[in-house]
C-alpha cells in the first residue's frame, strides 16, 4: 500500500518543513511536498508529520475531510505537537497571507457514512498535545456521540492546543458532556476568534471543562 511520504518507517521526499493536502488532487506522487503532489487525506498528513521530524506546517486546500473512509466511528483526527495546520486555501497559494478561511471553507466532518447512518464519536481527539499545536480556520461538524463518551467535536485530555478562526457546530455528545468541546485532566487550550453553535450534550452543549481544566 502506497501511503505517500511515509512508507515502511522511512520518510520519503520530505524536502521541506511543509506538507500539502488537497482532497481534489489528481496525478502527482502523493508525497505532499507540493500542491501538485498533495496528499488526498489530512489524517495521512498528520500521521506523516508525527512520524517524520522537521515537518511543522500542513496546508489544507478547501474541501471536506473525514477521519476515515470506512464506517468505523472510533476514528478521529489528532493534532501533533509542533505542527500548525492552516486552511482557507484554493490549492495554488505560495504564502499564508493569500488564504481566506471564510471564502474557501474547509470542513472536518464526522458524517463518515455517505448513507447518513454513521457519525464519528469524536472528530478531533487530543491526548498530551501542547500549545505548539495549532489548528487554524476549520469548520468542525457532524460528530454524534450517543455512546455517552464526552467531547464530540473536540476532546482534549492533558492537552492545550491553540484553535483559531474555527467554527465548531452541530456536534452531539448525547448523555455525556461537551458537545462542541470537552477539556479534561489539566487541559487549557486557547480558542481564538472561534464560534460554537448548535452543539448539544447533557452537560455543556458548547463546552465542558473538568478535572482542573482552564481554557482561554
JSON list of C-alpha atoms in Angstrom, two decimals:
[
{"chain": "A", "resi": 1, "resn": "UNK", "atom": "CA", "xyz": [0.00, 0.00, 0.00]},
{"chain": "A", "resi": 2, "resn": "UNK", "atom": "CA", "xyz": [1.43, 3.35, -1.02]},
{"chain": "A", "resi": 3, "resn": "UNK", "atom": "CA", "xyz": [0.79, 5.89, 1.73]},
{"chain": "A", "resi": 4, "resn": "UNK", "atom": "CA", "xyz": [2.77, 8.73, 0.22]},
{"chain": "A", "resi": 5, "resn": "UNK", "atom": "CA", "xyz": [5.68, 10.37, 2.00]},
{"chain": "A", "resi": 6, "resn": "UNK", "atom": "CA", "xyz": [5.78, 7.86, 4.85]},
{"chain": "A", "resi": 7, "resn": "UNK", "atom": "CA", "xyz": [6.38, 4.25, 3.95]},
{"chain": "A", "resi": 8, "resn": "UNK", "atom": "CA", "xyz": [7.87, 1.38, 5.88]},
{"chain": "A", "resi": 9, "resn": "UNK", "atom": "CA", "xyz": [9.16, 3.63, 8.64]},
{"chain": "A", "resi": 10, "resn": "UNK", "atom": "CA", "xyz": [11.14, 5.83, 6.23]},
{"chain": "A", "resi": 11, "resn": "UNK", "atom": "CA", "xyz": [10.24, 9.44, 5.47]},
{"chain": "A", "resi": 12, "resn": "UNK", "atom": "CA", "xyz": [10.35, 9.85, 1.72]},
{"chain": "A", "resi": 13, "resn": "UNK", "atom": "CA", "xyz": [10.63, 13.11, -0.17]},
{"chain": "A", "resi": 14, "resn": "UNK", "atom": "CA", "xyz": [10.46, 15.30, 2.94]},
{"chain": "A", "resi": 15, "resn": "UNK", "atom": "CA", "xyz": [12.12, 18.12, 1.05]},
{"chain": "A", "resi": 16, "resn": "UNK", "atom": "CA", "xyz": [10.62, 20.88, 3.17]},
{"chain": "A", "resi": 17, "resn": "UNK", "atom": "CA", "xyz": [9.05, 21.51, 6.54]},
{"chain": "A", "resi": 18, "resn": "UNK", "atom": "CA", "xyz": [5.57, 21.70, 5.00]},
{"chain": "A", "resi": 19, "resn": "UNK", "atom": "CA", "xyz": [3.04, 19.15, 3.77]},
{"chain": "A", "resi": 20, "resn": "UNK", "atom": "CA", "xyz": [0.25, 19.91, 1.29]},
{"chain": "A", "resi": 21, "resn": "UNK", "atom": "CA", "xyz": [-3.20, 18.28, 1.39]},
{"chain": "A", "resi": 22, "resn": "UNK", "atom": "CA", "xyz": [-5.92, 18.52, -1.26]},
{"chain": "A", "resi": 23, "resn": "UNK", "atom": "CA", "xyz": [-8.94, 16.22, -1.38]},
{"chain": "A", "resi": 24, "resn": "UNK", "atom": "CA", "xyz": [-9.45, 17.00, -5.08]},
{"chain": "A", "resi": 25, "resn": "UNK", "atom": "CA", "xyz": [-5.88, 16.28, -6.17]},
{"chain": "A", "resi": 26, "resn": "UNK", "atom": "CA", "xyz": [-5.33, 14.26, -9.33]},
{"chain": "A", "resi": 27, "resn": "UNK", "atom": "CA", "xyz": [-2.00, 12.99, -10.56]},
{"chain": "A", "resi": 28, "resn": "UNK", "atom": "CA", "xyz": [1.22, 13.66, -8.70]},
{"chain": "A", "resi": 29, "resn": "UNK", "atom": "CA", "xyz": [3.05, 11.20, -6.50]},
{"chain": "A", "resi": 30, "resn": "UNK", "atom": "CA", "xyz": [1.21, 11.84, -3.22]},
{"chain": "A", "resi": 31, "resn": "UNK", "atom": "CA", "xyz": [4.36, 12.78, -1.33]},
{"chain": "A", "resi": 32, "resn": "UNK", "atom": "CA", "xyz": [2.80, 16.01, -0.03]},
{"chain": "A", "resi": 33, "resn": "UNK", "atom": "CA", "xyz": [5.84, 18.09, -0.92]},
{"chain": "A", "resi": 34, "resn": "UNK", "atom": "CA", "xyz": [3.88, 20.46, -3.23]},
{"chain": "A", "resi": 35, "resn": "UNK", "atom": "CA", "xyz": [0.33, 21.22, -4.33]},
{"chain": "A", "resi": 36, "resn": "UNK", "atom": "CA", "xyz": [0.94, 19.11, -7.44]},
{"chain": "A", "resi": 37, "resn": "UNK", "atom": "CA", "xyz": [1.98, 16.16, -5.26]},
{"chain": "A", "resi": 38, "resn": "UNK", "atom": "CA", "xyz": [-0.54, 16.84, -2.49]},
{"chain": "A", "resi": 39, "resn": "UNK", "atom": "CA", "xyz": [-1.82, 14.12, -0.20]},
{"chain": "A", "resi": 40, "resn": "UNK", "atom": "CA", "xyz": [-5.53, 13.47, -0.56]},
{"chain": "A", "resi": 41, "resn": "UNK", "atom": "CA", "xyz": [-6.21, 12.99, 3.16]},
{"chain": "A", "resi": 42, "resn": "UNK", "atom": "CA", "xyz": [-5.49, 15.08, 6.24]},
{"chain": "A", "resi": 43, "resn": "UNK", "atom": "CA", "xyz": [-5.22, 12.08, 8.55]},
{"chain": "A", "resi": 44, "resn": "UNK", "atom": "CA", "xyz": [-2.37, 10.68, 6.48]},
{"chain": "A", "resi": 45, "resn": "UNK", "atom": "CA", "xyz": [-0.57, 14.03, 6.59]},
{"chain": "A", "resi": 46, "resn": "UNK", "atom": "CA", "xyz": [-0.93, 14.15, 10.39]},
{"chain": "A", "resi": 47, "resn": "UNK", "atom": "CA", "xyz": [0.50, 10.64, 10.68]},
{"chain": "A", "resi": 48, "resn": "UNK", "atom": "CA", "xyz": [3.43, 11.64, 8.50]},
{"chain": "A", "resi": 49, "resn": "UNK", "atom": "CA", "xyz": [4.06, 14.82, 10.49]},
{"chain": "A", "resi": 50, "resn": "UNK", "atom": "CA", "xyz": [4.04, 12.84, 13.72]},
{"chain": "A", "resi": 51, "resn": "UNK", "atom": "CA", "xyz": [6.44, 10.22, 12.38]},
{"chain": "A", "resi": 52, "resn": "UNK", "atom": "CA", "xyz": [8.82, 12.40, 10.35]},
{"chain": "A", "resi": 53, "resn": "UNK", "atom": "CA", "xyz": [10.85, 15.04, 12.14]},
{"chain": "A", "resi": 54, "resn": "UNK", "atom": "CA", "xyz": [11.19, 18.54, 10.69]},
{"chain": "A", "resi": 55, "resn": "UNK", "atom": "CA", "xyz": [7.61, 18.99, 9.45]},
{"chain": "A", "resi": 56, "resn": "UNK", "atom": "CA", "xyz": [5.98, 21.96, 11.17]},
{"chain": "A", "resi": 57, "resn": "UNK", "atom": "CA", "xyz": [3.19, 23.04, 8.79]},
{"chain": "A", "resi": 58, "resn": "UNK", "atom": "CA", "xyz": [0.31, 21.40, 6.95]},
{"chain": "A", "resi": 59, "resn": "UNK", "atom": "CA", "xyz": [-1.54, 23.43, 4.30]},
{"chain": "A", "resi": 60, "resn": "UNK", "atom": "CA", "xyz": [-5.00, 22.06, 3.51]},
{"chain": "A", "resi": 61, "resn": "UNK", "atom": "CA", "xyz": [-6.99, 23.03, 0.41]},
{"chain": "A", "resi": 62, "resn": "UNK", "atom": "CA", "xyz": [-10.71, 23.74, 0.64]},
{"chain": "A", "resi": 63, "resn": "UNK", "atom": "CA", "xyz": [-12.99, 20.72, 0.82]},
{"chain": "A", "resi": 64, "resn": "UNK", "atom": "CA", "xyz": [-14.37, 18.18, 3.26]},
{"chain": "A", "resi": 65, "resn": "UNK", "atom": "CA", "xyz": [-12.12, 15.82, 5.17]},
{"chain": "A", "resi": 66, "resn": "UNK", "atom": "CA", "xyz": [-13.21, 12.84, 7.24]},
{"chain": "A", "resi": 67, "resn": "UNK", "atom": "CA", "xyz": [-11.24, 10.83, 9.80]},
{"chain": "A", "resi": 68, "resn": "UNK", "atom": "CA", "xyz": [-11.91, 7.58, 7.93]},
{"chain": "A", "resi": 69, "resn": "UNK", "atom": "CA", "xyz": [-13.25, 6.29, 4.62]},
{"chain": "A", "resi": 70, "resn": "UNK", "atom": "CA", "xyz": [-14.89, 3.40, 6.48]},
{"chain": "A", "resi": 71, "resn": "UNK", "atom": "CA", "xyz": [-17.85, 3.29, 8.86]},
{"chain": "A", "resi": 72, "resn": "UNK", "atom": "CA", "xyz": [-15.59, 2.94, 11.93]},
{"chain": "A", "resi": 73, "resn": "UNK", "atom": "CA", "xyz": [-16.98, 5.55, 14.31]},
{"chain": "A", "resi": 74, "resn": "UNK", "atom": "CA", "xyz": [-13.94, 5.33, 16.61]},
{"chain": "A", "resi": 75, "resn": "UNK", "atom": "CA", "xyz": [-11.60, 7.01, 14.09]},
{"chain": "A", "resi": 76, "resn": "UNK", "atom": "CA", "xyz": [-10.61, 10.64, 14.63]},
{"chain": "A", "resi": 77, "resn": "UNK", "atom": "CA", "xyz": [-8.03, 13.32, 13.82]},
{"chain": "A", "resi": 78, "resn": "UNK", "atom": "CA", "xyz": [-5.28, 14.01, 16.35]},
{"chain": "A", "resi": 79, "resn": "UNK", "atom": "CA", "xyz": [-3.27, 17.23, 16.39]},
{"chain": "A", "resi": 80, "resn": "UNK", "atom": "CA", "xyz": [0.53, 16.98, 16.50]},
{"chain": "A", "resi": 81, "resn": "UNK", "atom": "CA", "xyz": [2.94, 18.90, 18.73]},
{"chain": "A", "resi": 82, "resn": "UNK", "atom": "CA", "xyz": [5.00, 21.43, 16.79]},
{"chain": "A", "resi": 83, "resn": "UNK", "atom": "CA", "xyz": [2.68, 21.34, 13.76]},
{"chain": "A", "resi": 84, "resn": "UNK", "atom": "CA", "xyz": [0.44, 24.20, 12.55]},
{"chain": "A", "resi": 85, "resn": "UNK", "atom": "CA", "xyz": [-2.48, 23.26, 10.29]},
{"chain": "A", "resi": 86, "resn": "UNK", "atom": "CA", "xyz": [-3.78, 26.04, 8.01]},
{"chain": "A", "resi": 87, "resn": "UNK", "atom": "CA", "xyz": [-6.81, 26.20, 5.72]},
{"chain": "A", "resi": 88, "resn": "UNK", "atom": "CA", "xyz": [-8.59, 28.80, 3.59]},
{"chain": "A", "resi": 89, "resn": "UNK", "atom": "CA", "xyz": [-6.56, 27.75, 0.58]},
{"chain": "A", "resi": 90, "resn": "UNK", "atom": "CA", "xyz": [-7.60, 27.02, -3.01]},
{"chain": "A", "resi": 91, "resn": "UNK", "atom": "CA", "xyz": [-4.63, 24.77, -3.69]},
{"chain": "A", "resi": 92, "resn": "UNK", "atom": "CA", "xyz": [-2.24, 27.08, -5.54]},
{"chain": "A", "resi": 93, "resn": "UNK", "atom": "CA", "xyz": [-1.06, 29.54, -2.86]},
{"chain": "A", "resi": 94, "resn": "UNK", "atom": "CA", "xyz": [2.58, 30.21, -2.12]},
{"chain": "A", "resi": 95, "resn": "UNK", "atom": "CA", "xyz": [2.14, 32.36, 1.03]},
{"chain": "A", "resi": 96, "resn": "UNK", "atom": "CA", "xyz": [-0.19, 32.19, 4.02]},
{"chain": "A", "resi": 97, "resn": "UNK", "atom": "CA", "xyz": [-1.35, 35.79, 3.55]},
{"chain": "A", "resi": 98, "resn": "UNK", "atom": "CA", "xyz": [-3.11, 34.62, 0.37]},
{"chain": "A", "resi": 99, "resn": "UNK", "atom": "CA", "xyz": [-5.55, 32.40, 2.25]},
{"chain": "A", "resi": 100, "resn": "UNK", "atom": "CA", "xyz": [-9.18, 33.20, 3.12]},
{"chain": "A", "resi": 101, "resn": "UNK", "atom": "CA", "xyz": [-10.80, 30.73, 5.51]},
{"chain": "A", "resi": 102, "resn": "UNK", "atom": "CA", "xyz": [-14.23, 32.39, 5.21]},
{"chain": "A", "resi": 103, "resn": "UNK", "atom": "CA", "xyz": [-14.31, 32.10, 1.43]},
{"chain": "A", "resi": 104, "resn": "UNK", "atom": "CA", "xyz": [-12.58, 28.76, 0.99]},
{"chain": "A", "resi": 105, "resn": "UNK", "atom": "CA", "xyz": [-14.42, 26.61, 3.54]},
{"chain": "A", "resi": 106, "resn": "UNK", "atom": "CA", "xyz": [-12.58, 23.56, 4.83]},
{"chain": "A", "resi": 107, "resn": "UNK", "atom": "CA", "xyz": [-14.58, 21.10, 6.89]},
{"chain": "A", "resi": 108, "resn": "UNK", "atom": "CA", "xyz": [-13.64, 18.31, 9.25]},
{"chain": "A", "resi": 109, "resn": "UNK", "atom": "CA", "xyz": [-16.74, 16.18, 9.09]},
{"chain": "A", "resi": 110, "resn": "UNK", "atom": "CA", "xyz": [-17.96, 13.41, 11.33]},
{"chain": "A", "resi": 111, "resn": "UNK", "atom": "CA", "xyz": [-20.52, 12.30, 8.72]},
{"chain": "A", "resi": 112, "resn": "UNK", "atom": "CA", "xyz": [-18.36, 9.36, 7.71]},
{"chain": "A", "resi": 113, "resn": "UNK", "atom": "CA", "xyz": [-21.08, 7.25, 6.08]},
{"chain": "A", "resi": 114, "resn": "UNK", "atom": "CA", "xyz": [-22.42, 8.60, 2.81]},
{"chain": "A", "resi": 115, "resn": "UNK", "atom": "CA", "xyz": [-25.76, 6.96, 3.62]},
{"chain": "A", "resi": 116, "resn": "UNK", "atom": "CA", "xyz": [-26.01, 9.08, 6.77]},
{"chain": "A", "resi": 117, "resn": "UNK", "atom": "CA", "xyz": [-26.23, 6.11, 9.11]},
{"chain": "A", "resi": 118, "resn": "UNK", "atom": "CA", "xyz": [-22.88, 6.50, 10.91]},
{"chain": "A", "resi": 119, "resn": "UNK", "atom": "CA", "xyz": [-21.22, 9.52, 12.50]},
{"chain": "A", "resi": 120, "resn": "UNK", "atom": "CA", "xyz": [-17.86, 9.78, 14.28]},
{"chain": "A", "resi": 121, "resn": "UNK", "atom": "CA", "xyz": [-17.89, 9.70, 18.08]},
{"chain": "A", "resi": 122, "resn": "UNK", "atom": "CA", "xyz": [-15.14, 12.36, 18.11]},
{"chain": "A", "resi": 123, "resn": "UNK", "atom": "CA", "xyz": [-13.81, 14.42, 15.21]},
{"chain": "A", "resi": 124, "resn": "UNK", "atom": "CA", "xyz": [-10.64, 15.61, 16.98]},
{"chain": "A", "resi": 125, "resn": "UNK", "atom": "CA", "xyz": [-9.20, 13.73, 19.95]},
{"chain": "A", "resi": 126, "resn": "UNK", "atom": "CA", "xyz": [-6.05, 15.11, 21.55]},
{"chain": "A", "resi": 127, "resn": "UNK", "atom": "CA", "xyz": [-4.02, 13.44, 24.29]},
{"chain": "A", "resi": 128, "resn": "UNK", "atom": "CA", "xyz": [-0.82, 15.04, 25.60]},
{"chain": "A", "resi": 129, "resn": "UNK", "atom": "CA", "xyz": [-0.85, 17.80, 22.97]},
{"chain": "A", "resi": 130, "resn": "UNK", "atom": "CA", "xyz": [0.72, 21.12, 23.96]},
{"chain": "A", "resi": 131, "resn": "UNK", "atom": "CA", "xyz": [0.42, 24.73, 22.78]},
{"chain": "A", "resi": 132, "resn": "UNK", "atom": "CA", "xyz": [2.87, 24.22, 19.90]},
{"chain": "A", "resi": 133, "resn": "UNK", "atom": "CA", "xyz": [-0.01, 22.52, 18.05]},
{"chain": "A", "resi": 134, "resn": "UNK", "atom": "CA", "xyz": [-2.23, 24.89, 16.04]},
{"chain": "A", "resi": 135, "resn": "UNK", "atom": "CA", "xyz": [-5.49, 24.38, 14.14]},
{"chain": "A", "resi": 136, "resn": "UNK", "atom": "CA", "xyz": [-6.49, 27.46, 12.14]},
{"chain": "A", "resi": 137, "resn": "UNK", "atom": "CA", "xyz": [-9.65, 28.06, 10.12]},
{"chain": "A", "resi": 138, "resn": "UNK", "atom": "CA", "xyz": [-11.62, 24.80, 10.08]},
{"chain": "A", "resi": 139, "resn": "UNK", "atom": "CA", "xyz": [-15.31, 24.06, 10.38]},
{"chain": "A", "resi": 140, "resn": "UNK", "atom": "CA", "xyz": [-15.72, 21.08, 12.73]},
{"chain": "A", "resi": 141, "resn": "UNK", "atom": "CA", "xyz": [-19.12, 19.45, 12.44]},
{"chain": "A", "resi": 142, "resn": "UNK", "atom": "CA", "xyz": [-21.18, 16.28, 12.36]},
{"chain": "A", "resi": 143, "resn": "UNK", "atom": "CA", "xyz": [-20.00, 14.20, 15.33]},
{"chain": "A", "resi": 144, "resn": "UNK", "atom": "CA", "xyz": [-22.78, 12.25, 17.01]},
{"chain": "A", "resi": 145, "resn": "UNK", "atom": "CA", "xyz": [-21.74, 10.57, 20.22]},
{"chain": "A", "resi": 146, "resn": "UNK", "atom": "CA", "xyz": [-24.80, 8.88, 21.66]},
{"chain": "A", "resi": 147, "resn": "UNK", "atom": "CA", "xyz": [-22.48, 6.28, 23.23]},
{"chain": "A", "resi": 148, "resn": "UNK", "atom": "CA", "xyz": [-22.10, 8.60, 26.26]},
{"chain": "A", "resi": 149, "resn": "UNK", "atom": "CA", "xyz": [-18.45, 9.41, 25.55]},
{"chain": "A", "resi": 150, "resn": "UNK", "atom": "CA", "xyz": [-17.63, 13.09, 26.07]},
{"chain": "A", "resi": 151, "resn": "UNK", "atom": "CA", "xyz": [-16.26, 15.57, 23.58]},
{"chain": "A", "resi": 152, "resn": "UNK", "atom": "CA", "xyz": [-17.96, 15.09, 20.22]},
{"chain": "A", "resi": 153, "resn": "UNK", "atom": "CA", "xyz": [-16.39, 17.92, 18.22]},
{"chain": "A", "resi": 154, "resn": "UNK", "atom": "CA", "xyz": [-13.07, 18.20, 20.09]},
{"chain": "A", "resi": 155, "resn": "UNK", "atom": "CA", "xyz": [-11.82, 16.10, 23.02]},
{"chain": "A", "resi": 156, "resn": "UNK", "atom": "CA", "xyz": [-8.75, 17.29, 24.94]},
{"chain": "A", "resi": 157, "resn": "UNK", "atom": "CA", "xyz": [-7.06, 15.27, 27.69]},
{"chain": "A", "resi": 158, "resn": "UNK", "atom": "CA", "xyz": [-3.96, 16.82, 29.26]},
{"chain": "A", "resi": 159, "resn": "UNK", "atom": "CA", "xyz": [-3.85, 18.93, 26.12]},
{"chain": "A", "resi": 160, "resn": "UNK", "atom": "CA", "xyz": [-3.59, 22.66, 25.48]},
{"chain": "A", "resi": 161, "resn": "UNK", "atom": "CA", "xyz": [-3.53, 23.25, 21.71]},
{"chain": "A", "resi": 162, "resn": "UNK", "atom": "CA", "xyz": [-4.33, 26.57, 20.03]},
{"chain": "A", "resi": 163, "resn": "UNK", "atom": "CA", "xyz": [-7.52, 26.60, 17.97]},
{"chain": "A", "resi": 164, "resn": "UNK", "atom": "CA", "xyz": [-8.10, 29.75, 15.88]},
{"chain": "A", "resi": 165, "resn": "UNK", "atom": "CA", "xyz": [-10.75, 31.00, 13.47]},
{"chain": "A", "resi": 166, "resn": "UNK", "atom": "CA", "xyz": [-12.76, 27.79, 13.74]},
{"chain": "A", "resi": 167, "resn": "UNK", "atom": "CA", "xyz": [-16.49, 27.10, 13.64]},
{"chain": "A", "resi": 168, "resn": "UNK", "atom": "CA", "xyz": [-17.48, 24.18, 15.88]},
{"chain": "A", "resi": 169, "resn": "UNK", "atom": "CA", "xyz": [-21.12, 23.39, 15.18]},
{"chain": "A", "resi": 170, "resn": "UNK", "atom": "CA", "xyz": [-23.80, 20.70, 15.07]},
{"chain": "A", "resi": 171, "resn": "UNK", "atom": "CA", "xyz": [-22.00, 18.15, 17.24]},
{"chain": "A", "resi": 172, "resn": "UNK", "atom": "CA", "xyz": [-23.84, 15.97, 19.76]},
{"chain": "A", "resi": 173, "resn": "UNK", "atom": "CA", "xyz": [-22.34, 14.29, 22.83]},
{"chain": "A", "resi": 174, "resn": "UNK", "atom": "CA", "xyz": [-25.65, 12.72, 23.82]},
{"chain": "A", "resi": 175, "resn": "UNK", "atom": "CA", "xyz": [-25.94, 11.93, 27.53]},
{"chain": "A", "resi": 176, "resn": "UNK", "atom": "CA", "xyz": [-22.28, 12.84, 28.13]},
{"chain": "A", "resi": 177, "resn": "UNK", "atom": "CA", "xyz": [-20.57, 16.26, 28.22]},
{"chain": "A", "resi": 178, "resn": "UNK", "atom": "CA", "xyz": [-19.05, 18.74, 25.80]},
{"chain": "A", "resi": 179, "resn": "UNK", "atom": "CA", "xyz": [-20.91, 18.59, 22.51]},
{"chain": "A", "resi": 180, "resn": "UNK", "atom": "CA", "xyz": [-18.57, 21.15, 20.95]},
{"chain": "A", "resi": 181, "resn": "UNK", "atom": "CA", "xyz": [-15.50, 20.60, 23.13]},
{"chain": "A", "resi": 182, "resn": "UNK", "atom": "CA", "xyz": [-14.58, 18.63, 26.24]},
{"chain": "A", "resi": 183, "resn": "UNK", "atom": "CA", "xyz": [-11.49, 19.62, 28.22]},
{"chain": "A", "resi": 184, "resn": "UNK", "atom": "CA", "xyz": [-10.24, 17.11, 30.79]},
{"chain": "A", "resi": 185, "resn": "UNK", "atom": "CA", "xyz": [-7.24, 16.41, 33.01]},
{"chain": "A", "resi": 186, "resn": "UNK", "atom": "CA", "xyz": [-5.44, 19.78, 33.15]},
{"chain": "A", "resi": 187, "resn": "UNK", "atom": "CA", "xyz": [-6.34, 20.81, 29.60]},
{"chain": "A", "resi": 188, "resn": "UNK", "atom": "CA", "xyz": [-6.03, 24.53, 28.89]},
{"chain": "A", "resi": 189, "resn": "UNK", "atom": "CA", "xyz": [-6.48, 25.09, 25.16]},
{"chain": "A", "resi": 190, "resn": "UNK", "atom": "CA", "xyz": [-6.76, 28.56, 23.65]},
{"chain": "A", "resi": 191, "resn": "UNK", "atom": "CA", "xyz": [-9.79, 29.23, 21.45]},
{"chain": "A", "resi": 192, "resn": "UNK", "atom": "CA", "xyz": [-9.24, 32.43, 19.50]},
{"chain": "A", "resi": 193, "resn": "UNK", "atom": "CA", "xyz": [-11.90, 34.01, 17.25]},
{"chain": "A", "resi": 194, "resn": "UNK", "atom": "CA", "xyz": [-13.98, 30.80, 17.25]},
{"chain": "A", "resi": 195, "resn": "UNK", "atom": "CA", "xyz": [-17.71, 30.16, 17.04]},
{"chain": "A", "resi": 196, "resn": "UNK", "atom": "CA", "xyz": [-19.51, 27.40, 18.98]},
{"chain": "A", "resi": 197, "resn": "UNK", "atom": "CA", "xyz": [-23.02, 26.87, 17.59]},
{"chain": "A", "resi": 198, "resn": "UNK", "atom": "CA", "xyz": [-25.81, 24.34, 17.96]},
{"chain": "A", "resi": 199, "resn": "UNK", "atom": "CA", "xyz": [-23.77, 21.74, 19.85]},
{"chain": "A", "resi": 200, "resn": "UNK", "atom": "CA", "xyz": [-25.69, 19.54, 22.26]},
{"chain": "A", "resi": 201, "resn": "UNK", "atom": "CA", "xyz": [-24.96, 17.37, 25.32]},
{"chain": "A", "resi": 202, "resn": "UNK", "atom": "CA", "xyz": [-26.44, 16.64, 28.71]},
{"chain": "A", "resi": 203, "resn": "UNK", "atom": "CA", "xyz": [-23.55, 18.57, 30.25]},
{"chain": "A", "resi": 204, "resn": "UNK", "atom": "CA", "xyz": [-22.13, 21.60, 28.45]},
{"chain": "A", "resi": 205, "resn": "UNK", "atom": "CA", "xyz": [-23.52, 21.75, 24.95]},
{"chain": "A", "resi": 206, "resn": "UNK", "atom": "CA", "xyz": [-20.88, 24.17, 23.71]},
{"chain": "A", "resi": 207, "resn": "UNK", "atom": "CA", "xyz": [-18.04, 23.28, 26.08]},
{"chain": "A", "resi": 208, "resn": "UNK", "atom": "CA", "xyz": [-17.48, 21.32, 29.28]},
{"chain": "A", "resi": 209, "resn": "UNK", "atom": "CA", "xyz": [-14.38, 21.66, 31.46]},
{"chain": "A", "resi": 210, "resn": "UNK", "atom": "CA", "xyz": [-13.39, 19.08, 34.07]},
{"chain": "A", "resi": 211, "resn": "UNK", "atom": "CA", "xyz": [-10.51, 17.95, 36.28]},
{"chain": "A", "resi": 212, "resn": "UNK", "atom": "CA", "xyz": [-8.56, 21.21, 36.62]},
{"chain": "A", "resi": 213, "resn": "UNK", "atom": "CA", "xyz": [-9.02, 22.37, 33.05]},
{"chain": "A", "resi": 214, "resn": "UNK", "atom": "CA", "xyz": [-8.86, 26.12, 32.37]},
{"chain": "A", "resi": 215, "resn": "UNK", "atom": "CA", "xyz": [-9.24, 27.04, 28.70]},
{"chain": "A", "resi": 216, "resn": "UNK", "atom": "CA", "xyz": [-8.80, 30.59, 27.42]}
]
